[in-house]
Amino acid sequence: MKKKNYPDKKKYKSYSGVKPTENVNRIKILMHACKLFAQNGFHGTAMRDITRVCNVTQPTVYYYFENKAQLYLESVRLIHATVYVVMRKFIVREHGLLIELLSYIYILEEYRKVSSAAISILSKVMLHSTNPVLNGENFENKLYVLPRMTFSRYKDEADWEVRCNLFAAFMHSYFMNESSFKVVSFDEEHTVEIVKFLVSGNEKKREELYELARPLLPEVKASIQNNIKRDFELRMQMLKYFGIEQILD
């Protein structure tokens, strides 16, 4: 049986047989590991560096993590999840932006028809935005695996809320206000309904959504055409703005 990249959401197995001390926990190790990996990359960070910063023994680290590779992947997941939580704080402040969201969905579809390269850039922006935190580490291939694993794991999920919220997490990452570093948001119920129709192949309903977005098409299209490259750079700034030190300290 192929070994999973991530442990199940159950009690973590003791890989070393040594229980950690009371003042050590998994999140503390992860937080310190995130900083070290960000500064030195995967190969430049040794387990002894992590244990020294955490003031623990290596068996204590191995109690939670089987090896450095697993700790690295879990660190990236923590960074992404934490950034998303911070972004959500901005999202909940905004209301009434459903039409703006729909206009972007419309443009994404238009770009899909005429430029596979453009849609590829837009669809991968969220994944690439994690790279600056890793300080140049060539982690791109592994990053691409994460969303595939997520959707593969939940492809048979019967609860639409679960599936749609997973998809919405990616959608949220696309729409950032460049002037204030706020994420363009939309009502959660609308999100669920939009994604339902997008993934269910209901062309009639999707066309209705597009009609709502058409009035904003020229302005939004011009913005995207002029700023695809800058869009990527802005997300680099977003990670720096939310910086790993600010998030994890």
mmCIF file of C-alpha atoms in Angstrom:
data_model
loop_
_atom_site.group_PDB
_atom_site.id
_atom_site.type_symbol
_atom_site.label_atom_id
_atom_site.label_comp_id
_atom_site.label_asym_id
_atom_site.label_seq_id
_atom_site.Cartn_x
_atom_site.Cartn_y
_atom_site.Cartn_z
ATOM 1 C CA MET A 1 0.000 0.000 0.000
ATOM 2 C CA LYS A 2 1.377 3.379 -1.010
ATOM 3 C CA LYS A 3 2.354 5.529 1.911
ATOM 4 C CA LYS A 4 0.411 8.767 2.352
ATOM 5 C CA ASN A 5 2.203 12.099 2.144
ATOM 6 C CA TYR A 6 0.305 13.346 5.160
ATOM 7 C CA PRO A 7 -0.865 11.631 8.316
ATOM 8 C CA ASP A 8 -4.566 11.132 8.873
ATOM 9 C CA LYS A 9 -6.481 13.473 11.150
ATOM 10 C CA LYS A 10 -6.042 11.070 14.001
ATOM 11 C CA LYS A 11 -3.646 10.950 16.892
ATOM 12 C CA TYR A 12 -0.123 11.149 15.582
ATOM 13 C CA LYS A 13 1.916 8.010 15.766
ATOM 14 C CA SER A 14 4.983 8.073 17.954
ATOM 15 C CA TYR A 15 7.800 7.476 15.468
ATOM 16 C CA SER A 16 10.523 7.472 18.078
ATOM 17 C CA GLY A 17 8.753 5.925 21.031
ATOM 18 C CA VAL A 18 9.821 8.919 23.113
ATOM 19 C CA LYS A 19 7.102 11.159 24.469
ATOM 20 C CA PRO A 20 7.685 14.921 24.257
ATOM 21 C CA THR A 21 8.045 17.069 27.329
ATOM 22 C CA GLU A 22 4.987 18.970 28.523
ATOM 23 C CA ASN A 23 6.160 22.345 27.224
ATOM 24 C CA VAL A 24 6.706 21.054 23.675
ATOM 25 C CA ASN A 25 3.941 20.634 21.160
ATOM 26 C CA ARG A 26 3.650 19.946 17.469
ATOM 27 C CA ILE A 27 2.624 23.490 16.494
ATOM 28 C CA LYS A 28 5.595 25.007 18.304
ATOM 29 C CA ILE A 29 7.969 22.764 16.354
ATOM 30 C CA LEU A 30 6.187 23.616 13.104
ATOM 31 C CA MET A 31 6.369 27.355 13.724
ATOM 32 C CA HIS A 32 10.109 27.273 14.335
ATOM 33 C CA ALA A 33 10.607 24.934 11.380
ATOM 34 C CA CYS A 34 8.700 27.355 9.116
ATOM 35 C CA LYS A 35 11.103 30.151 9.961
ATOM 36 C CA LEU A 36 14.201 28.028 9.437
ATOM 37 C CA PHE A 37 12.970 26.612 6.135
ATOM 38 C CA ALA A 38 12.071 30.131 5.000
ATOM 39 C CA GLN A 39 15.545 31.398 5.829
ATOM 40 C CA ASN A 40 17.655 28.456 4.683
ATOM 41 C CA GLY A 41 15.505 26.296 2.414
ATOM 42 C CA PHE A 42 15.026 22.556 2.748
ATOM 43 C CA HIS A 43 18.621 21.428 2.185
ATOM 44 C CA GLY A 44 20.078 24.280 4.195
ATOM 45 C CA THR A 45 18.101 23.364 7.302
ATOM 46 C CA ALA A 46 19.249 20.439 9.416
ATOM 47 C CA MET A 47 17.155 18.666 12.003
ATOM 48 C CA ARG A 48 19.729 19.647 14.602
ATOM 49 C CA ASP A 49 19.019 23.306 13.766
ATOM 50 C CA ILE A 50 15.332 22.758 14.448
ATOM 51 C CA THR A 51 15.945 20.914 17.697
ATOM 52 C CA ARG A 52 18.352 23.627 18.859
ATOM 53 C CA VAL A 53 15.864 26.442 18.210
ATOM 54 C CA CYS A 54 13.039 24.473 19.821
ATOM 55 C CA ASN A 55 15.306 23.406 22.692
ATOM 56 C CA VAL A 56 14.279 19.777 22.340
ATOM 57 C CA THR A 57 15.929 16.501 21.427
ATOM 58 C CA GLN A 58 15.637 14.923 17.982
ATOM 59 C CA PRO A 59 13.531 12.024 19.328
ATOM 60 C CA THR A 60 11.009 14.625 20.478
ATOM 61 C CA VAL A 61 10.715 15.990 16.935
ATOM 62 C CA TYR A 62 10.448 12.462 15.534
ATOM 63 C CA TYR A 63 7.608 11.822 17.953
ATOM 64 C CA TYR A 64 5.490 14.060 15.708
ATOM 65 C CA PHE A 65 7.232 13.873 12.331
ATOM 66 C CA GLU A 66 8.649 10.819 10.622
ATOM 67 C CA ASN A 67 11.418 12.728 8.843
ATOM 68 C CA LYS A 68 12.518 16.166 7.682
ATOM 69 C CA ALA A 69 10.606 15.889 4.405
ATOM 70 C CA GLN A 70 7.322 15.388 6.236
ATOM 71 C CA LEU A 71 8.099 18.296 8.553
ATOM 72 C CA TYR A 72 8.837 20.448 5.497
ATOM 73 C CA LEU A 73 5.543 19.623 3.800
ATOM 74 C CA GLU A 74 3.606 20.212 7.011
ATOM 75 C CA SER A 75 5.376 23.564 7.406
ATOM 76 C CA VAL A 76 4.259 24.656 3.945
ATOM 77 C CA ARG A 77 0.711 23.617 4.740
ATOM 78 C CA LEU A 78 0.821 25.663 7.954
ATOM 79 C CA ILE A 79 2.102 28.729 6.078
ATOM 80 C CA HIS A 80 -0.632 28.471 3.469
ATOM 81 C CA ALA A 81 -3.363 27.869 6.052
ATOM 82 C CA THR A 82 -2.193 30.765 8.219
ATOM 83 C CA VAL A 83 -2.019 33.186 5.305
ATOM 84 C CA TYR A 84 -5.519 32.124 4.319
ATOM 85 C CA VAL A 85 -6.815 32.806 7.845
ATOM 86 C CA VAL A 86 -5.278 36.288 7.774
ATOM 87 C CA MET A 87 -6.819 36.915 4.356
ATOM 88 C CA ARG A 88 -10.213 35.854 5.661
ATOM 89 C CA LYS A 89 -10.055 38.632 8.254
ATOM 90 C CA PHE A 90 -10.147 41.089 5.364
ATOM 91 C CA ILE A 91 -12.756 39.114 3.452
ATOM 92 C CA VAL A 92 -15.399 39.274 6.178
ATOM 93 C CA ARG A 93 -15.249 43.081 6.158
ATOM 94 C CA GLU A 94 -16.446 43.322 2.561
ATOM 95 C CA HIS A 95 -19.983 42.863 1.254
ATOM 96 C CA GLY A 96 -21.875 43.268 -1.971
ATOM 97 C CA LEU A 97 -19.036 42.327 -4.298
ATOM 98 C CA LEU A 98 -20.741 39.372 -5.931
ATOM 99 C CA ILE A 99 -20.875 41.082 -9.325
ATOM 100 C CA GLU A 100 -17.163 41.809 -9.227
ATOM 101 C CA LEU A 101 -16.456 38.159 -8.480
ATOM 102 C CA LEU A 102 -18.710 37.078 -11.331
ATOM 103 C CA SER A 103 -16.940 39.423 -13.705
ATOM 104 C CA TYR A 104 -13.655 37.726 -12.916
ATOM 105 C CA ILE A 105 -15.208 34.318 -13.460
ATOM 106 C CA TYR A 106 -16.446 35.553 -16.811
ATOM 107 C CA ILE A 107 -13.005 36.836 -17.775
ATOM 108 C CA LEU A 108 -11.359 33.587 -16.743
ATOM 109 C CA GLU A 109 -13.701 31.783 -19.108
ATOM 110 C CA GLU A 110 -12.943 34.258 -21.890
ATOM 111 C CA TYR A 111 -9.219 33.798 -21.417
ATOM 112 C CA ARG A 112 -9.654 30.052 -21.422
ATOM 113 C CA LYS A 113 -11.048 30.360 -24.956
ATOM 114 C CA VAL A 114 -8.267 32.497 -26.398
ATOM 115 C CA SER A 115 -5.134 32.006 -24.340
ATOM 116 C CA SER A 116 -4.141 28.858 -22.502
ATOM 117 C CA ALA A 117 -0.973 30.606 -21.319
ATOM 118 C CA ALA A 118 -2.889 33.454 -19.677
ATOM 119 C CA ILE A 119 -5.304 31.179 -17.868
ATOM 120 C CA SER A 120 -2.376 29.053 -16.774
ATOM 121 C CA ILE A 121 -0.705 32.064 -15.182
ATOM 122 C CA LEU A 122 -3.863 33.083 -13.356
ATOM 123 C CA SER A 123 -4.677 29.587 -12.181
ATOM 124 C CA LYS A 124 -1.201 29.040 -10.738
ATOM 125 C CA VAL A 125 -0.772 32.393 -9.023
ATOM 126 C CA MET A 126 -1.933 31.088 -5.656
ATOM 127 C CA LEU A 127 0.531 28.202 -5.752
ATOM 128 C CA HIS A 128 3.456 30.376 -6.801
ATOM 129 C CA SER A 129 2.692 32.901 -4.082
ATOM 130 C CA THR A 130 4.024 30.481 -1.484
ATOM 131 C CA ASN A 131 7.495 30.359 -3.009
ATOM 132 C CA PRO A 132 8.895 33.618 -1.530
ATOM 133 C CA VAL A 133 8.243 32.252 1.941
ATOM 134 C CA LEU A 134 10.475 29.319 1.027
ATOM 135 C CA ASN A 135 13.269 31.715 0.086
ATOM 136 C CA GLY A 136 13.816 30.439 -3.436
ATOM 137 C CA GLU A 137 13.574 26.753 -2.647
ATOM 138 C CA ASN A 138 12.586 24.796 -5.761
ATOM 139 C CA PHE A 139 9.351 23.464 -4.336
ATOM 140 C CA GLU A 140 7.140 24.098 -7.342
ATOM 141 C CA ASN A 141 6.457 20.471 -8.261
ATOM 142 C CA LYS A 142 5.399 19.576 -4.733
ATOM 143 C CA LEU A 143 3.177 22.649 -4.551
ATOM 144 C CA TYR A 144 1.289 21.521 -7.620
ATOM 145 C CA VAL A 145 0.588 18.216 -5.909
ATOM 146 C CA LEU A 146 -1.161 19.819 -2.919
ATOM 147 C CA PRO A 147 -4.357 21.014 -4.658
ATOM 148 C CA ARG A 148 -4.530 17.814 -6.669
ATOM 149 C CA MET A 149 -4.397 15.824 -3.455
ATOM 150 C CA THR A 150 -7.055 18.022 -1.891
ATOM 151 C CA PHE A 151 -9.534 17.681 -4.730
ATOM 152 C CA SER A 152 -8.728 14.012 -5.228
ATOM 153 C CA ARG A 153 -9.314 13.311 -1.565
ATOM 154 C CA TYR A 154 -12.687 15.053 -1.582
ATOM 155 C CA LYS A 155 -13.881 14.187 -5.094
ATOM 156 C CA ASP A 156 -16.491 11.780 -3.704
ATOM 157 C CA GLU A 157 -17.473 14.051 -0.817
ATOM 158 C CA ALA A 158 -21.269 14.122 -0.701
ATOM 159 C CA ASP A 159 -21.442 17.370 1.263
ATOM 160 C CA TRP A 160 -21.450 20.200 -1.271
ATOM 161 C CA GLU A 161 -20.551 22.671 1.439
ATOM 162 C CA VAL A 162 -17.248 20.895 2.010
ATOM 163 C CA ARG A 163 -16.377 20.647 -1.663
ATOM 164 C CA CYS A 164 -17.385 24.204 -2.452
ATOM 165 C CA ASN A 165 -15.558 25.700 0.475
ATOM 166 C CA LEU A 166 -12.394 23.940 -0.650
ATOM 167 C CA PHE A 167 -12.827 25.417 -4.110
ATOM 168 C CA ALA A 168 -13.679 28.810 -2.641
ATOM 169 C CA ALA A 169 -10.370 28.837 -0.775
ATOM 170 C CA PHE A 170 -8.614 28.900 -4.120
ATOM 171 C CA MET A 171 -11.033 31.461 -5.571
ATOM 172 C CA HIS A 172 -10.413 33.802 -2.639
ATOM 173 C CA SER A 173 -6.717 33.799 -3.409
ATOM 174 C CA TYR A 174 -7.287 35.194 -6.894
ATOM 175 C CA PHE A 175 -9.041 38.432 -6.057
ATOM 176 C CA MET A 176 -6.847 40.816 -4.133
ATOM 177 C CA ASN A 177 -7.260 44.564 -4.094
ATOM 178 C CA GLU A 178 -3.838 45.837 -5.164
ATOM 179 C CA SER A 179 -4.094 49.193 -3.402
ATOM 180 C CA SER A 180 -4.968 47.981 0.068
ATOM 181 C CA PHE A 181 -3.917 44.329 0.083
ATOM 182 C CA LYS A 182 -7.491 43.337 0.764
ATOM 183 C CA VAL A 183 -9.060 40.308 -0.813
ATOM 184 C CA VAL A 184 -12.153 40.916 -2.918
ATOM 185 C CA SER A 185 -14.777 38.891 -1.138
ATOM 186 C CA PHE A 186 -18.251 37.582 -1.707
ATOM 187 C CA ASP A 187 -21.070 36.165 0.341
ATOM 188 C CA GLU A 188 -20.470 32.579 1.448
ATOM 189 C CA GLU A 189 -23.892 31.416 0.273
ATOM 190 C CA HIS A 190 -23.250 32.948 -3.128
ATOM 191 C CA THR A 191 -19.904 31.181 -3.220
ATOM 192 C CA VAL A 192 -21.522 27.825 -2.671
ATOM 193 C CA GLU A 193 -24.150 28.455 -5.333
ATOM 194 C CA ILE A 194 -21.636 29.726 -7.873
ATOM 195 C CA VAL A 195 -19.337 26.766 -7.440
ATOM 196 C CA LYS A 196 -22.247 24.347 -7.575
ATOM 197 C CA PHE A 197 -23.183 25.616 -11.007
ATOM 198 C CA LEU A 198 -19.604 25.893 -12.216
ATOM 199 C CA VAL A 199 -18.840 22.272 -11.433
ATOM 200 C CA SER A 200 -22.231 20.790 -12.218
ATOM 201 C CA GLY A 201 -22.230 21.814 -15.877
ATOM 202 C CA ASN A 202 -25.448 23.827 -15.620
ATOM 203 C CA GLU A 203 -24.747 25.974 -18.676
ATOM 204 C CA LYS A 204 -28.048 27.856 -18.527
ATOM 205 C CA LYS A 205 -27.509 29.037 -14.980
ATOM 206 C CA ARG A 206 -23.901 29.850 -15.674
ATOM 207 C CA GLU A 207 -24.967 32.049 -18.581
ATOM 208 C CA GLU A 208 -27.319 33.872 -16.224
ATOM 209 C CA LEU A 209 -24.381 34.554 -13.935
ATOM 210 C CA TYR A 210 -22.344 35.783 -16.874
ATOM 211 C CA GLU A 211 -25.116 38.187 -17.865
ATOM 212 C CA LEU A 212 -24.852 39.763 -14.428
ATOM 213 C CA ALA A 213 -21.136 40.239 -14.980
ATOM 214 C CA ARG A 214 -21.225 41.583 -18.546
ATOM 215 C CA PRO A 215 -21.735 45.279 -17.609
ATOM 216 C CA LEU A 216 -18.375 45.240 -15.842
ATOM 217 C CA LEU A 217 -16.629 43.288 -18.579
ATOM 218 C CA PRO A 218 -14.717 46.133 -20.333
ATOM 219 C CA GLU A 219 -13.226 47.578 -17.162
ATOM 220 C CA VAL A 220 -12.306 44.239 -15.644
ATOM 221 C CA LYS A 221 -10.956 42.838 -18.895
ATOM 222 C CA ALA A 222 -8.721 45.868 -19.387
ATOM 223 C CA SER A 223 -7.451 45.529 -15.846
ATOM 224 C CA ILE A 224 -6.570 41.871 -16.296
ATOM 225 C CA GLN A 225 -4.976 42.412 -19.707
ATOM 226 C CA ASN A 226 -2.722 45.147 -18.336
ATOM 227 C CA ASN A 227 -1.871 43.513 -15.046
ATOM 228 C CA ILE A 228 -1.413 39.765 -15.448
ATOM 229 C CA LYS A 229 2.297 40.021 -14.730
ATOM 230 C CA ARG A 230 1.832 42.631 -12.017
ATOM 231 C CA ASP A 231 -0.881 40.450 -10.514
ATOM 232 C CA PHE A 232 1.782 37.849 -9.790
ATOM 233 C CA GLU A 233 4.142 40.467 -8.341
ATOM 234 C CA LEU A 234 1.409 41.830 -6.086
ATOM 235 C CA ARG A 235 0.908 38.413 -4.573
ATOM 236 C CA MET A 236 4.608 38.306 -3.872
ATOM 237 C CA GLN A 237 4.145 41.571 -2.000
ATOM 238 C CA MET A 238 1.145 40.133 -0.183
ATOM 239 C CA LEU A 239 3.248 37.310 1.251
ATOM 240 C CA LYS A 240 5.900 39.831 2.248
ATOM 241 C CA TYR A 241 3.233 42.145 3.678
ATOM 242 C CA PHE A 242 1.767 39.348 5.755
ATOM 243 C CA GLY A 243 5.382 38.123 6.235
ATOM 244 C CA ILE A 244 6.129 34.878 7.916
ATOM 245 C CA GLU A 245 7.649 36.683 10.910
ATOM 246 C CA GLN A 246 4.510 38.777 11.364
ATOM 247 C CA ILE A 247 2.259 35.757 11.073
ATOM 248 C CA LEU A 248 4.127 33.307 13.265
ATOM 249 C CA ASP A 249 5.730 35.502 15.918
#
